[in-house]
Structure formats: C-alpha cells, structure tokens
C-alpha cells in the first residue's frame, strides 16, 4: 500500500472524478456530493468506496495514467455499488468487492487501450458490465452471500416523474425518486443542458417503447431508462457541442439504448443475467463511430476533450467566429493588392455540385477587368500579376506547359490549364489554376509557406479571360470533390462599403478582397517557459505581483499559465494571436488580460475589429458571470469592439476595447500597450466602478534542460491615461 501512503491527494482527487464520471460529469467538484449520496445506503456506499480504491490501486499497478485512473475508479465503484445493492454487507461482499474492484481496474486499462487503438472510442462502463455479469453469475453459487430484501420505492409526484427520478438515482444503484432529486440537483448545478438531454432521451425512449407495446414485466429488470438517459447525455452533451443535430443524435442514441435493453434483457434472461450498462455503451459506440466518420458531422464532436456542453458551446462559437463553418480550412490571400471575386461558392457558371467550394478572382479598375480594347492578354489588369502560396504545404503536382488562350476563347482539353497542387496538413490539397505558361517556380516535392512566390496569373485552360482559380479538394486527383475553406486575415469591401477586417471569411461574388499585411503585433510571444511579470493594482492600491508564462500541454498546445493557476490555450499565427479554453480557476487579472489581448490581429494595418465570441464569464462582475450561467446560451458571450493605434511616445500599439454582455448591457473597458519584441506591457481596465492596472516589470525565461533561466527588466513605460 506504499502508493496510497505517498499519493493520498492524487487518490482523493481521482476518487472524486470517478464518482462524478458515473453521472458523466467532467468535474471532480461533483464527486463529493455524489459520493455522500451513495452513503445514504451505508452498506452499498462502503462497498462502492472499497471497490473504487481497489480499482484505482489496480490501475496504478497496470500503468494507468491520470486520464485512465478515474475511469478505473468509476468502473470499480459501480461494481462495488452493485454488490452492496444486491447482497447484505458482510465478509462475502467485502471479498467480492475486493476481487471485482481489482479485476475491473485491470480490465478498464486493457479494454480502454484496445478500444482507443481499434475504434478510437472510450471504454465507458463496459468493464463494469462484464465484471458485474460474472459476479451475478457466480453469486448464486456462493453461500456467503445473502440477498438484500426488495423495498418498493415511495411515490412522490406520479408514475412518470417518479420513474424518471428513480432512473437517475439508479445510476448509483439507489432506485428511489427521492435520491433521484438529489442527483438531478447536482447535475443541474453543473449543467442545465444535461437535464434537457436526460429528459429528452428518457421521454423519447418511453414514448417509443409504449408505442410498440413493450411488456412492462420484460422492461423492469433492464434499466432501459438509465441506459437511455446516459446515452443521450454522452452523445449530445459530454462529447459534442450543443446543436439541433447533436440533440437529434442524442435522442437516437437513447432509442437505440432502450431497444437494446429490451433485446439484451430477453436474451440474458435465459442465463439469469442482466444487461447492466451494455445497451448504453453499445448504442453510444454505434452512433459515435458512425458520425465521426463523416467529416462534416465529426467537427461537432470531441472525444479528446470531453466537457460540459456549456463549455463545448464556447469552443464551437469561437471556432465559428475564427474558422467559419466547422471543418473549414484557413487559406491566405494568394495575391497582392485588392482583387474582386468574379465567382464564389456555388457560383452560377462552373462552381457547382461537388466542385462548389471554389473562388475565382479578377483585378478590376474603374469596374473593368481590362484597359483599352481588351483584345490582348496584356490589356487585362490581373494578367502576369504575381501569385503567392496561400498555405503551408508540399508541392504535389505542377503543370506548366499549357499555352494561354486568346481573350474570349477557352481550352476544354486542358480544363485547369497551368496549375499547382499543394498538399496541406490533414491530407487535403489546394489548387491554384489558370496560370501563365512556364511561370510556376516551385518544383514537385518542395515545400512552401504562405506568401511564397508561386507563379504569374494567366489565361490557360477553361478561362475566357485572365483570372485566378482557388479551391481546396479532398484527394490528389485533379477534379476531385472540393472541401470548405475560408480566407484568413483579410480586408473585405462589399456593396461599396468601406473595407472592414475579418479574421476569416468566405467572400461572395463581387466582394473586393485584399490581404491584411502580416505584422508582429503580439501581446505574448509563445515560447515554452517564456513569461512576463506584472505589478497589479486595484483603484490605485497595489495588490502585488502577478505573472504569466507559457508551457506546452499534453496535447502539444501552447498554454498561458498565470501565477494564480489560471490557464488558457493560446495560438499565434501569421494572422492572429488568439486565446481560448480558459479553465475554471478564478483569476481576475488573467480574465482582464484576456479581455484586452486574447483576440489581436497580427497585422499592424488593422485599426478596428469586432468579436462576438468572448465568454461573458471573463467580465470582472459577479452578476455578469451569474447571468452567463443562468441564462444560457443567450448571455454566454459578450460583444467586443476594438480600436488600435500606434503611439509614437510609447513606441507601441495602444489597443482599446469596449466589451458588453448581450441583453444585460453589463460591460467593461480595457486598454493594452503592446510593444514590439516584448508583448503586452500594460493592461488597464474599468468595470463596475473599479479601475485595474497591470504594469509589466520584466520578461523572464524558465530554466529547462540545456536552457538557462534569465530575466530582463522592462523600464516603466508611459502609462495610458483614463480609458476613452
């Protein structure tokens, strides 16, 4: 028991997570009240805890990591709760809980890794089902086990409501509506959407079984209701972002679970066994495996980062704001200057059907694509203009020998004309077509990055006038179906309006597009171990020192970590500095820093931009945080308007923003000073009558193997005045 002696904190934390995972709650804070709930039946509670500890210990011996051990715990816990529920407490139940806990822990590790490698799906409670079936089968042969007497649950609100509540209580083997109320209270505290999914899954399964005339005596021992509720919550909540599509899939999973419960119940009845949670596991696997093979639907699911649907919605909204539609690939503008979209997605000429995701560009002056009579290629403004790579990738194919057409004529035999095909990360391919003959420079096999010279715009192939064709396609064969993409970091003008900045956009026909010049406006330079120290104050009173540094997480992402333990994932590309996935750790000054800097275009050319995807929980006002939680999703996000100007005196960019919570009007003002090569050296904020200031004092580097630590003082800059 040496492990238990030296790691009591880790054991306690992972036990909490295990108790929470039974109700599919990804928060260890939910574990304590749910653990206490199991002790309302002391025999079952102690049996569950004992088996959970044994399963944790078994997982530790089997080399389980911090993600696997809580799953070992919850499978062992369920085995112990089942044993304590069925048999009277005694040395026999203790022995079965010990053996079942260890076996379920090892089985969780073995089956979990097999499921992850073979079907890339979580093992869920399959080990509990297997161990409980074996335990139930052996129980009738063990004279040391005495069955618990059956007690009919009380009636509280009526048959349907009591049945639903009892099903929630039955997650912890307490089939009592009064206990179900306690479970639903804990779930509601953490996620209101979970309750919606639970009700929707239960109601759909109940109606479906009633419509088919399922025999109540056959349904009674199958736990169809608990299986349906779990399947609905898992598919529509824990592993996906809330939407009509994922809600419909959640209901479908619940129907499958109810059907399988009835089927398995009848089959296993001959062996005097129960289906336990196998209908939930199999129905969830079937639905998830099917949708994850569909590129458009898989973007709504995330098996690597299971979370509450409220948080998943934040990620989905952020993805929509930053990346357009789910699964869309970001491409840079492949030309210089302002060009016009002559044909957009699903265009009226050639961008139809499987090839609808494509853009054509021409260069207009005074509304015309040519000067003079337009009977020579040289008359067209975009002819012979340089074309640049829109992505990081490898040159996959080059065709360079197709002659240009005379204006008004096309070459149907070589439809794409001179073109270059670039393979991008993920296996898709970018096509740039209709280039001038012998102008393409990169050779097959070479690598390019955004902005690298590719060739010159021409009029080869199916091209009646010089233009540039751009699309993203599924495979490497020319003419393969296209995929969604968007242009990143652009200035766009539509319907004669002044240009506006968009981080990501799919331009429509006649829109005028130019690239936002790439720059180095970086609030934080993302290097592992790099950090900034600040001196912070509130209402002019010093609060102390606060720091922010960068680390790499288990998924290979850059994460900003504050001295208070607050965290946020960060990305810094040629187009933008962006932060997302702020953790639950309370940290006022990290929230203010993120409000001021978390969405900063890298281009110094950009002076104004807007954002509608920042979580309202970053606002430093409790009422705003409460409303964001209570009135979800309508007050979940804030609208931000940013203004940035170069300040000659400070030799940096002053970035001012106003943030407002939707509908409530609660907001804040922030100001940041971003210096070249150093990052954000000052943040000021006003909100709720309070003034906050964060003045950088030094840059530092944490020591690593072969990397020495260092610290560089930042001289006090001229502080911004009162926020405008």
XYZ file of C-alpha atoms in Angstrom:
724
model
C 0.000 0.000 0.000
C 3.013 2.248 -0.461
C 1.308 4.093 -3.333
C -1.645 5.010 -1.128
C 0.712 6.319 1.537
C 2.688 8.571 -0.767
C -0.112 9.798 -3.036
C -3.187 10.427 -0.845
C -4.005 13.741 -2.598
C -3.934 12.128 -6.027
C -6.076 9.225 -4.823
C -8.617 11.581 -3.249
C -8.835 13.744 -6.364
C -9.226 10.797 -8.725
C -11.830 9.195 -6.479
C -13.825 12.412 -6.767
C -13.526 12.268 -10.531
C -14.607 8.629 -10.548
C -17.771 9.348 -8.544
C -18.561 12.264 -10.898
C -17.941 10.177 -14.048
C -20.795 7.817 -13.079
C -23.176 10.685 -13.940
C -20.892 11.734 -16.846
C -19.880 14.930 -15.023
C -16.331 16.004 -16.007
C -15.690 17.903 -12.778
C -14.206 16.489 -9.609
C -16.224 19.035 -7.601
C -19.326 16.970 -8.377
C -17.695 13.896 -6.865
C -18.056 14.826 -3.188
C -21.867 15.337 -3.070
C -22.406 12.276 -5.265
C -20.106 10.201 -3.050
C -22.064 11.291 0.025
C -25.256 10.298 -1.767
C -24.096 6.675 -2.012
C -23.702 6.519 1.782
C -27.420 7.072 2.266
C -27.303 3.286 1.940
C -24.225 2.644 4.127
C -23.666 -0.951 3.021
C -23.715 -0.025 -0.650
C -21.673 3.140 -0.039
C -18.819 1.402 1.786
C -18.794 -1.450 -0.717
C -18.557 1.037 -3.599
C -15.772 3.056 -1.990
C -13.760 -0.055 -1.161
C -14.050 -1.408 -4.710
C -13.210 2.036 -6.142
C -9.978 2.223 -4.121
C -9.068 -1.314 -5.189
C -9.709 -0.408 -8.839
C -7.572 2.731 -8.515
C -4.739 0.716 -6.991
C -5.078 -1.906 -9.750
C -4.947 0.796 -12.401
C -1.821 2.251 -10.807
C -0.138 -1.165 -10.904
C -1.178 -1.603 -14.559
C 0.448 1.701 -15.501
C -2.746 3.716 -15.945
C -2.214 7.443 -16.472
C -4.127 10.332 -14.884
C -6.862 10.104 -17.532
C -7.306 6.329 -17.153
C -7.284 6.055 -13.356
C -10.599 7.910 -12.772
C -12.197 5.561 -15.329
C -10.806 2.627 -13.344
C -12.322 4.209 -10.248
C -15.805 4.646 -11.664
C -15.918 1.107 -13.077
C -14.747 -0.311 -9.748
C -17.174 1.963 -7.908
C -20.112 0.681 -9.959
C -19.103 -2.914 -9.280
C -18.940 -2.221 -5.544
C -22.255 -0.341 -5.523
C -23.889 -3.233 -7.362
C -22.510 -5.781 -4.892
C -23.661 -3.685 -1.925
C -27.073 -3.174 -3.515
C -27.751 -6.855 -4.222
C -26.220 -8.592 -1.185
C -26.195 -7.939 2.553
C -22.940 -6.441 3.829
C -20.513 -8.984 5.213
C -17.172 -10.638 4.637
C -18.524 -12.200 1.435
C -19.446 -8.855 -0.126
C -16.100 -7.403 1.008
C -14.244 -10.239 -0.713
C -16.305 -9.849 -3.907
C -15.795 -6.059 -3.862
C -12.040 -6.543 -3.458
C -11.762 -9.019 -6.314
C -14.253 -7.206 -8.545
C -12.574 -3.849 -7.954
C -9.109 -5.128 -8.885
C -10.382 -7.028 -11.907
C -12.457 -4.078 -13.170
C -9.442 -1.772 -12.776
C -7.217 -4.004 -14.856
C -9.996 -4.669 -17.352
C -10.501 -0.918 -17.744
C -6.852 -0.436 -18.693
C -6.801 -3.402 -21.096
C -10.145 -2.754 -22.811
C -9.648 1.006 -22.725
C -6.422 0.835 -24.681
C -7.857 -1.709 -27.104
C -10.934 0.463 -27.714
C -8.771 3.542 -28.198
C -6.487 1.823 -30.710
C -9.087 -0.219 -32.624
C -12.156 2.022 -32.778
C -10.852 5.243 -31.167
C -13.738 5.343 -28.707
C -13.787 5.484 -24.891
C -14.306 2.230 -22.990
C -17.049 3.814 -20.816
C -18.610 1.347 -18.324
C -18.032 -1.815 -20.351
C -15.619 -3.265 -17.706
C -18.296 -2.787 -15.022
C -20.833 -4.638 -17.174
C -18.517 -7.593 -17.731
C -17.442 -7.857 -14.094
C -20.998 -7.454 -12.787
C -22.287 -10.173 -15.110
C -19.557 -12.502 -13.859
C -20.280 -11.540 -10.250
C -24.029 -12.090 -10.660
C -23.456 -15.449 -12.354
C -21.159 -16.623 -9.559
C -23.253 -15.147 -6.749
C -25.853 -17.912 -6.699
C -23.059 -20.425 -6.029
C -21.589 -18.552 -3.060
C -23.141 -19.431 0.300
C -21.505 -16.432 1.998
C -23.744 -14.020 0.061
C -27.243 -13.199 1.305
C -29.594 -11.248 -0.957
C -30.883 -7.879 0.232
C -34.670 -7.705 0.626
C -36.509 -5.675 -2.011
C -38.088 -2.409 -0.915
C -40.563 -0.742 -3.259
C -39.646 2.918 -3.884
C -42.050 5.548 -2.496
C -44.435 7.524 -4.669
C -43.769 11.257 -4.796
C -45.036 13.009 -7.926
C -46.742 10.355 -10.020
C -45.672 7.375 -12.052
C -43.798 9.043 -14.963
C -42.000 11.662 -12.871
C -41.098 9.126 -10.192
C -39.868 6.689 -12.822
C -37.586 9.352 -14.340
C -36.197 10.398 -10.964
C -35.690 6.784 -9.902
C -33.752 6.190 -13.119
C -31.339 8.988 -12.155
C -30.974 7.537 -8.665
C -30.372 4.144 -10.210
C -27.145 5.471 -11.738
C -25.770 4.887 -8.234
C -27.950 1.794 -7.612
C -30.430 3.739 -5.458
C -33.702 3.295 -7.335
C -35.583 5.858 -5.313
C -37.124 9.085 -6.693
C -36.136 10.980 -3.554
C -32.483 10.130 -4.210
C -33.029 10.956 -7.872
C -33.926 14.504 -6.832
C -30.514 14.810 -5.170
C -28.767 13.515 -8.306
C -30.698 15.899 -10.521
C -29.822 18.790 -8.186
C -26.101 18.066 -8.549
C -26.353 17.675 -12.329
C -28.403 20.882 -12.644
C -25.789 22.836 -10.694
C -23.127 21.895 -13.232
C -25.134 21.728 -16.472
C -28.718 22.664 -17.279
C -28.314 21.245 -20.757
C -27.582 17.817 -19.258
C -31.054 17.867 -17.689
C -32.624 18.761 -21.021
C -30.837 15.841 -22.663
C -31.800 13.483 -19.835
C -35.482 14.414 -20.156
C -35.389 14.279 -23.966
C -33.698 10.865 -24.027
C -35.987 9.396 -21.383
C -39.169 10.806 -22.949
C -38.262 9.658 -26.469
C -37.394 6.138 -25.303
C -40.526 5.917 -23.133
C -42.823 7.036 -25.948
C -41.156 4.696 -28.410
C -41.464 1.650 -26.141
C -45.086 2.486 -25.286
C -45.941 2.934 -28.958
C -44.554 -0.526 -29.737
C -46.329 -2.040 -26.755
C -43.247 -3.266 -24.893
C -44.221 -5.529 -21.987
C -43.547 -3.786 -18.625
C -42.536 -7.067 -16.980
C -39.831 -7.518 -19.613
C -38.577 -3.945 -19.237
C -38.486 -3.870 -15.442
C -35.105 -5.616 -14.902
C -33.289 -4.000 -17.858
C -32.618 -0.438 -16.580
C -33.662 0.809 -20.034
C -34.406 4.247 -18.600
C -30.943 4.759 -17.059
C -29.288 3.466 -20.228
C -31.338 5.835 -22.392
C -30.529 8.822 -20.161
C -26.797 8.072 -20.157
C -26.671 7.556 -23.932
C -28.461 10.850 -24.521
C -26.173 12.801 -22.175
C -22.972 11.237 -23.527
C -23.712 11.689 -27.232
C -25.480 15.048 -27.037
C -23.623 16.632 -24.137
C -20.308 15.314 -22.882
C -18.711 14.592 -26.247
C -20.370 17.171 -28.507
C -21.279 20.793 -28.907
C -24.969 21.662 -28.375
C -26.947 21.937 -31.612
C -30.128 20.586 -33.175
C -28.031 17.969 -34.967
C -26.289 16.645 -31.861
C -29.563 16.759 -29.872
C -31.219 14.625 -32.547
C -28.318 12.169 -32.407
C -28.631 12.078 -28.608
C -32.303 11.101 -28.882
C -31.413 8.474 -31.478
C -28.782 7.010 -29.132
C -31.414 6.894 -26.368
C -33.791 4.983 -28.655
C -31.047 2.513 -29.515
C -30.235 2.068 -25.815
C -33.878 1.366 -24.920
C -34.237 -1.112 -27.793
C -31.002 -2.909 -26.883
C -32.045 -3.015 -23.225
C -35.221 -4.875 -24.147
C -33.399 -7.187 -26.567
C -30.460 -7.984 -24.270
C -32.808 -8.357 -21.332
C -34.777 -11.087 -23.064
C -31.636 -12.848 -24.294
C -29.800 -12.710 -20.956
C -32.896 -13.712 -19.007
C -32.273 -17.323 -20.037
C -28.908 -17.168 -18.253
C -30.432 -15.261 -15.281
C -28.260 -12.252 -16.080
C -28.935 -8.547 -16.576
C -27.733 -6.262 -19.410
C -26.447 -3.658 -16.923
C -24.985 -0.727 -18.920
C -24.154 -2.661 -22.116
C -27.057 -1.025 -24.056
C -25.695 2.420 -23.169
C -22.144 1.509 -24.208
C -23.046 -0.192 -27.482
C -25.615 2.389 -28.606
C -23.189 5.227 -27.849
C -20.386 3.463 -29.703
C -22.545 2.862 -32.763
C -23.724 6.467 -33.024
C -20.290 7.965 -32.312
C -18.453 5.624 -34.667
C -20.889 6.459 -37.471
C -20.837 10.251 -37.108
C -17.096 10.504 -36.545
C -16.523 9.019 -39.994
C -18.427 11.932 -41.543
C -16.133 14.954 -41.898
C -18.943 17.484 -41.645
C -20.520 15.907 -38.558
C -17.306 14.935 -36.776
C -16.429 18.609 -36.270
C -19.301 18.810 -33.743
C -17.724 16.090 -31.569
C -14.578 15.987 -29.476
C -13.512 12.726 -27.844
C -10.144 14.108 -26.734
C -11.594 16.923 -24.612
C -14.895 15.780 -23.070
C -16.527 18.702 -21.306
C -19.807 20.188 -20.209
C -21.907 21.242 -23.216
C -21.876 24.830 -21.977
C -18.087 24.894 -22.358
C -18.247 22.977 -25.627
C -20.581 25.668 -26.947
C -17.947 28.274 -26.105
C -15.402 26.353 -28.187
C -17.890 25.911 -31.033
C -18.795 29.605 -31.077
C -15.137 30.538 -31.030
C -14.433 28.107 -33.846
C -17.306 29.552 -35.869
C -16.068 33.096 -35.306
C -12.449 32.257 -36.089
C -12.780 29.464 -38.663
C -16.175 29.954 -40.358
C -18.037 26.653 -40.614
C -16.836 23.536 -38.820
C -14.122 21.714 -40.748
C -13.230 24.714 -42.901
C -9.531 25.193 -43.699
C -7.881 28.620 -43.441
C -6.047 29.883 -46.532
C -4.164 33.127 -47.032
C -4.991 35.560 -49.821
C -2.858 34.379 -52.797
C -2.216 37.785 -54.384
C -1.192 41.331 -53.515
C -3.445 44.345 -53.807
C -7.227 44.388 -53.956
C -8.873 41.828 -56.256
C -12.554 41.097 -56.857
C -14.384 37.774 -56.546
C -15.772 37.044 -60.011
C -17.336 33.744 -58.936
C -17.863 32.485 -55.392
C -19.011 29.269 -53.735
C -21.890 27.623 -55.652
C -21.317 30.129 -58.455
C -23.551 30.338 -61.475
C -21.006 29.075 -64.008
C -18.604 26.301 -63.007
C -18.639 26.183 -59.190
C -21.474 23.700 -58.895
C -22.167 20.298 -57.342
C -19.064 18.530 -55.996
C -16.908 21.496 -57.104
C -18.952 24.232 -55.407
C -16.262 25.243 -52.874
C -14.108 27.398 -55.152
C -13.266 31.062 -55.744
C -12.317 32.958 -58.906
C -10.534 36.320 -58.691
C -10.005 39.145 -61.164
C -8.406 42.562 -60.801
C -10.759 45.456 -61.550
C -10.008 49.130 -62.150
C -12.929 51.506 -62.539
C -15.204 48.473 -62.685
C -13.395 46.889 -65.673
C -11.010 43.931 -65.782
C -9.094 45.351 -68.751
C -7.948 48.605 -70.318
C -8.022 49.586 -73.974
C -9.987 47.238 -76.235
C -9.353 44.111 -74.213
C -8.311 42.073 -77.238
C -4.834 41.379 -75.892
C -3.945 39.450 -72.740
C -1.729 42.328 -71.661
C -4.819 44.573 -71.561
C -6.152 42.650 -68.547
C -5.130 44.068 -65.201
C -4.502 40.730 -63.473
C -2.555 39.143 -66.320
C 1.040 38.400 -65.344
C 0.405 39.536 -61.751
C 2.327 37.504 -59.139
C 0.525 34.651 -57.363
C 1.573 33.530 -53.875
C 1.138 30.385 -51.813
C -1.998 30.509 -49.643
C -0.825 27.821 -47.210
C 1.897 25.714 -45.668
C 2.288 22.589 -47.763
C 4.219 20.396 -50.147
C 4.106 20.841 -53.895
C 2.307 17.742 -55.121
C 1.847 18.400 -58.837
C 2.791 21.080 -61.362
C 1.581 21.598 -64.955
C 3.477 24.392 -66.654
C 3.217 23.925 -70.418
C -0.372 24.826 -71.402
C -0.500 27.853 -73.745
C -2.555 30.889 -72.764
C -5.848 31.395 -74.576
C -6.699 34.472 -76.556
C -9.296 36.612 -74.736
C -12.757 35.104 -75.160
C -11.529 31.593 -76.018
C -11.197 28.512 -73.779
C -9.195 25.287 -73.816
C -11.562 22.454 -72.807
C -8.921 19.775 -73.382
C -6.765 21.149 -70.537
C -9.530 22.386 -68.278
C -7.342 23.623 -65.389
C -4.584 24.987 -67.596
C -1.266 25.566 -65.890
C -1.750 24.759 -62.231
C -0.037 23.835 -58.993
C -1.415 21.376 -56.448
C -0.277 21.751 -52.823
C -0.772 19.056 -50.198
C -1.667 20.628 -46.838
C -1.595 19.100 -43.322
C -4.520 16.730 -42.941
C -4.210 15.251 -46.427
C -6.255 17.722 -48.469
C -4.951 19.620 -51.479
C -5.052 23.270 -52.584
C -5.295 24.027 -56.307
C -4.230 27.285 -57.966
C -5.154 27.215 -61.649
C -5.108 29.111 -64.997
C -1.546 30.391 -64.503
C 0.740 31.731 -67.225
C 2.813 29.064 -69.020
C 6.297 28.407 -67.622
C 5.749 30.863 -64.775
C 5.348 28.320 -61.945
C 8.579 28.236 -59.925
C 8.264 25.594 -57.141
C 9.092 22.024 -58.180
C 7.153 18.917 -57.092
C 8.340 17.752 -53.678
C 9.396 21.183 -52.477
C 7.742 22.937 -49.536
C 6.058 26.332 -49.480
C 4.609 28.640 -46.855
C 2.042 31.465 -47.056
C 3.402 34.336 -49.118
C 5.964 32.333 -51.122
C 6.005 33.204 -54.830
C 4.242 30.566 -56.949
C 3.950 31.992 -60.450
C 2.006 34.507 -62.526
C -1.682 34.805 -63.294
C -2.500 33.703 -66.823
C -5.334 32.623 -69.098
C -4.716 28.928 -69.677
C -7.318 26.148 -69.670
C -11.025 26.832 -69.332
C -10.518 30.560 -68.903
C -12.133 33.103 -71.267
C -10.331 35.973 -69.526
C -7.291 36.065 -67.220
C -8.255 35.155 -63.657
C -7.041 33.101 -60.721
C -8.918 29.987 -59.582
C -8.536 28.722 -55.990
C -10.073 25.683 -54.329
C -9.447 23.014 -51.689
C -10.116 19.416 -52.727
C -10.434 16.061 -50.955
C -7.925 13.968 -52.922
C -4.875 14.355 -55.124
C -6.602 13.623 -58.443
C -7.381 16.771 -60.412
C -11.141 17.244 -60.429
C -11.695 15.613 -57.009
C -14.634 16.990 -54.981
C -13.898 20.241 -53.202
C -13.991 20.952 -49.450
C -14.953 24.059 -47.432
C -12.250 26.653 -46.887
C -12.067 30.323 -45.984
C -9.689 33.234 -46.404
C -7.883 34.358 -43.265
C -6.925 37.868 -42.136
C -8.399 39.971 -44.925
C -9.781 43.398 -45.645
C -13.102 42.982 -47.405
C -15.427 45.500 -49.021
C -18.953 44.629 -50.106
C -21.671 46.698 -51.805
C -19.482 49.791 -51.978
C -18.931 49.920 -48.207
C -15.516 50.826 -46.706
C -13.167 47.887 -46.153
C -13.528 46.019 -42.853
C -11.260 43.496 -41.201
C -12.279 39.837 -40.995
C -10.123 37.136 -39.471
C -11.974 34.506 -41.510
C -14.449 34.949 -44.324
C -15.906 33.195 -47.352
C -16.331 36.109 -49.772
C -19.329 36.311 -52.086
C -19.341 37.358 -55.718
C -18.324 40.999 -56.327
C -16.640 41.304 -52.925
C -13.304 43.121 -53.042
C -10.529 41.341 -51.154
C -7.031 42.278 -50.059
C -4.674 40.677 -47.558
C -4.080 42.318 -44.215
C -0.337 42.839 -44.239
C 1.314 40.357 -41.916
C 2.843 42.003 -38.866
C 4.223 41.360 -35.411
C 1.613 42.826 -33.076
C 1.990 40.055 -30.488
C 0.690 40.514 -26.923
C 2.711 37.434 -25.942
C 5.486 35.604 -27.746
C 4.717 31.910 -27.406
C 7.936 30.142 -26.407
C 7.916 27.361 -23.828
C 8.994 28.774 -20.488
C 8.792 32.426 -21.604
C 6.882 34.775 -19.296
C 6.057 38.347 -18.250
C 5.844 39.715 -14.700
C 3.379 42.472 -13.833
C 2.767 44.768 -10.897
C -1.012 44.893 -10.416
C -3.296 47.353 -8.627
C -6.985 47.984 -7.986
C -8.345 51.515 -7.640
C -4.798 52.788 -7.317
C -3.942 50.454 -4.428
C -1.133 47.939 -5.076
C -2.289 44.328 -4.994
C 1.035 42.617 -5.551
C 2.955 40.875 -8.315
C 1.376 38.658 -10.936
C 2.985 36.724 -13.772
C 2.053 34.887 -16.932
C 4.199 32.252 -18.636
C 3.893 29.745 -21.478
C 4.017 25.953 -21.284
C 3.165 23.018 -23.585
C 0.271 20.762 -22.529
C -0.240 17.025 -23.107
C -1.891 17.686 -26.484
C 1.058 19.736 -27.714
C -0.781 23.062 -27.377
C 0.718 26.280 -26.059
C -0.916 27.228 -22.757
C -0.655 30.511 -20.863
C -0.418 29.853 -17.120
C -0.730 32.579 -14.501
C 0.903 32.709 -11.084
C -2.600 32.121 -9.624
C -3.073 28.871 -11.558
C -5.363 30.265 -14.250
C -4.883 28.786 -17.699
C -5.837 29.492 -21.290
C -4.793 27.808 -24.521
C -3.126 30.251 -26.933
C -2.252 30.303 -30.624
C -0.086 32.736 -32.511
C -0.182 32.535 -36.310
C 0.798 34.804 -39.162
C -2.767 36.170 -38.977
C -3.751 36.488 -35.319
C -2.933 35.973 -31.657
C -5.874 34.159 -30.083
C -6.711 32.524 -26.738
C -9.438 30.070 -25.819
C -10.449 27.378 -23.300
C -9.996 29.419 -20.138
C -10.039 26.992 -17.204
C -12.249 27.247 -14.107
C -9.543 28.561 -11.744
C -10.530 32.019 -10.506
C -8.010 34.670 -11.589
C -9.265 38.233 -12.023
C -6.124 39.562 -13.681
C -5.915 36.731 -16.204
C -9.524 37.483 -17.171
C -8.664 41.165 -17.672
C -5.550 40.281 -19.681
C -7.615 38.015 -21.925
C -10.311 40.655 -22.405
C -7.655 43.120 -23.537
C -5.419 40.851 -25.623
C -6.965 37.438 -26.340
C -8.057 38.352 -29.864
C -5.412 40.513 -31.525
C -4.849 40.574 -35.299
C -1.139 40.331 -36.027
C -1.272 42.897 -38.828
C -0.331 46.451 -37.851
C -2.546 47.538 -40.750
C -5.699 46.670 -38.788
C -7.134 49.517 -36.714
C -10.694 48.328 -35.964
C -12.258 44.914 -35.459
C -15.125 43.251 -33.623
C -15.574 39.996 -31.769
C -18.757 38.222 -30.635
C -17.293 35.020 -29.242
C -15.617 36.028 -25.965
C -17.118 34.269 -22.899
C -19.014 36.640 -20.582
C -17.525 34.857 -17.570
C -14.344 36.856 -18.193
C -16.096 40.070 -17.124
C -14.986 41.111 -13.602
C -18.580 41.424 -12.328
C -20.319 38.639 -10.443
C -23.742 39.490 -11.853
C -22.434 39.059 -15.410
C -20.944 35.675 -14.548
C -24.183 34.607 -12.849
C -26.331 35.687 -15.807
C -23.976 33.923 -18.230
C -24.523 30.725 -16.267
C -28.247 31.155 -15.601
C -29.485 32.449 -18.952
C -27.543 30.095 -21.198
C -26.795 30.486 -24.096
C -28.299 33.953 -24.634
C -25.952 35.732 -22.228
C -22.998 33.399 -22.540
C -20.972 35.710 -24.774
C -20.025 39.361 -24.953
C -19.615 41.676 -27.907
C -16.281 43.463 -28.150
C -15.255 46.418 -30.295
C -11.527 47.051 -30.614
C -9.559 50.102 -31.730
C -5.775 50.066 -32.175
C -3.372 52.909 -32.956
C 0.378 53.371 -32.987
C 1.642 55.569 -30.160
C 4.812 57.479 -31.023
C 5.577 58.389 -27.422
C 5.498 54.790 -26.124
C 6.713 53.310 -29.418
C 3.983 50.686 -29.265
C 0.379 49.952 -30.162
C -2.399 51.115 -27.867
C -5.318 48.715 -28.086
C -8.613 49.990 -26.639
C -11.752 47.859 -26.403
C -15.320 48.023 -25.119
C -16.989 44.785 -24.018
C -20.744 44.366 -23.467
C -22.710 41.338 -22.327
C -25.580 40.674 -24.685
C -29.009 41.720 -23.400
C -27.871 42.703 -19.879
C -25.658 45.584 -21.025
C -23.055 44.826 -18.340
C -19.590 45.530 -19.630
C -16.029 46.708 -19.234
C -13.437 48.850 -20.964
C -9.869 47.699 -21.453
C -6.677 49.184 -22.789
C -3.418 47.445 -23.606
C 0.011 48.670 -24.633
C 1.808 46.214 -26.938
C 5.492 46.821 -27.590
C 7.420 45.233 -30.473
C 9.539 42.241 -29.396
C 8.236 42.464 -25.806
C 4.475 41.977 -25.970
C 1.778 43.436 -23.743
C 3.477 45.655 -21.174
C 0.394 47.327 -19.729
C -3.282 46.464 -19.242
C -5.820 48.862 -17.808
C -9.495 48.137 -17.212
C -12.610 49.830 -15.878
C -15.690 47.887 -14.842
C -18.381 48.161 -12.180
C -16.834 51.338 -10.734
C -13.429 49.683 -10.265
C -10.173 50.516 -12.003
C -7.469 47.917 -12.546
C -3.907 48.308 -13.792
C -1.228 45.769 -14.744
C 2.243 47.171 -15.444
C 4.919 44.808 -16.802
C 8.160 44.845 -14.827
C 10.234 42.134 -16.522
C 10.454 39.395 -19.110
C 11.783 36.015 -17.974
C 12.686 32.532 -19.188
C 12.216 29.460 -17.006
C 15.110 27.021 -16.927
C 14.899 23.748 -18.842
C 17.350 21.026 -19.825
C 20.064 22.882 -21.726
C 18.155 26.187 -21.455
C 19.315 28.596 -18.726
C 16.898 30.871 -16.953
C 17.126 34.631 -17.377
C 15.191 37.774 -16.511
C 15.185 41.134 -18.287
C 13.816 44.267 -16.687
C 11.229 46.305 -18.566
C 11.512 50.006 -17.968
C 8.281 51.651 -16.865
C 6.507 52.932 -19.970
C 4.303 55.974 -20.096
C 1.017 54.750 -18.680
C -2.160 55.313 -20.671
C -4.487 57.869 -19.247
C -8.103 57.299 -18.343
C -9.817 54.863 -20.686
C -11.626 56.572 -23.517
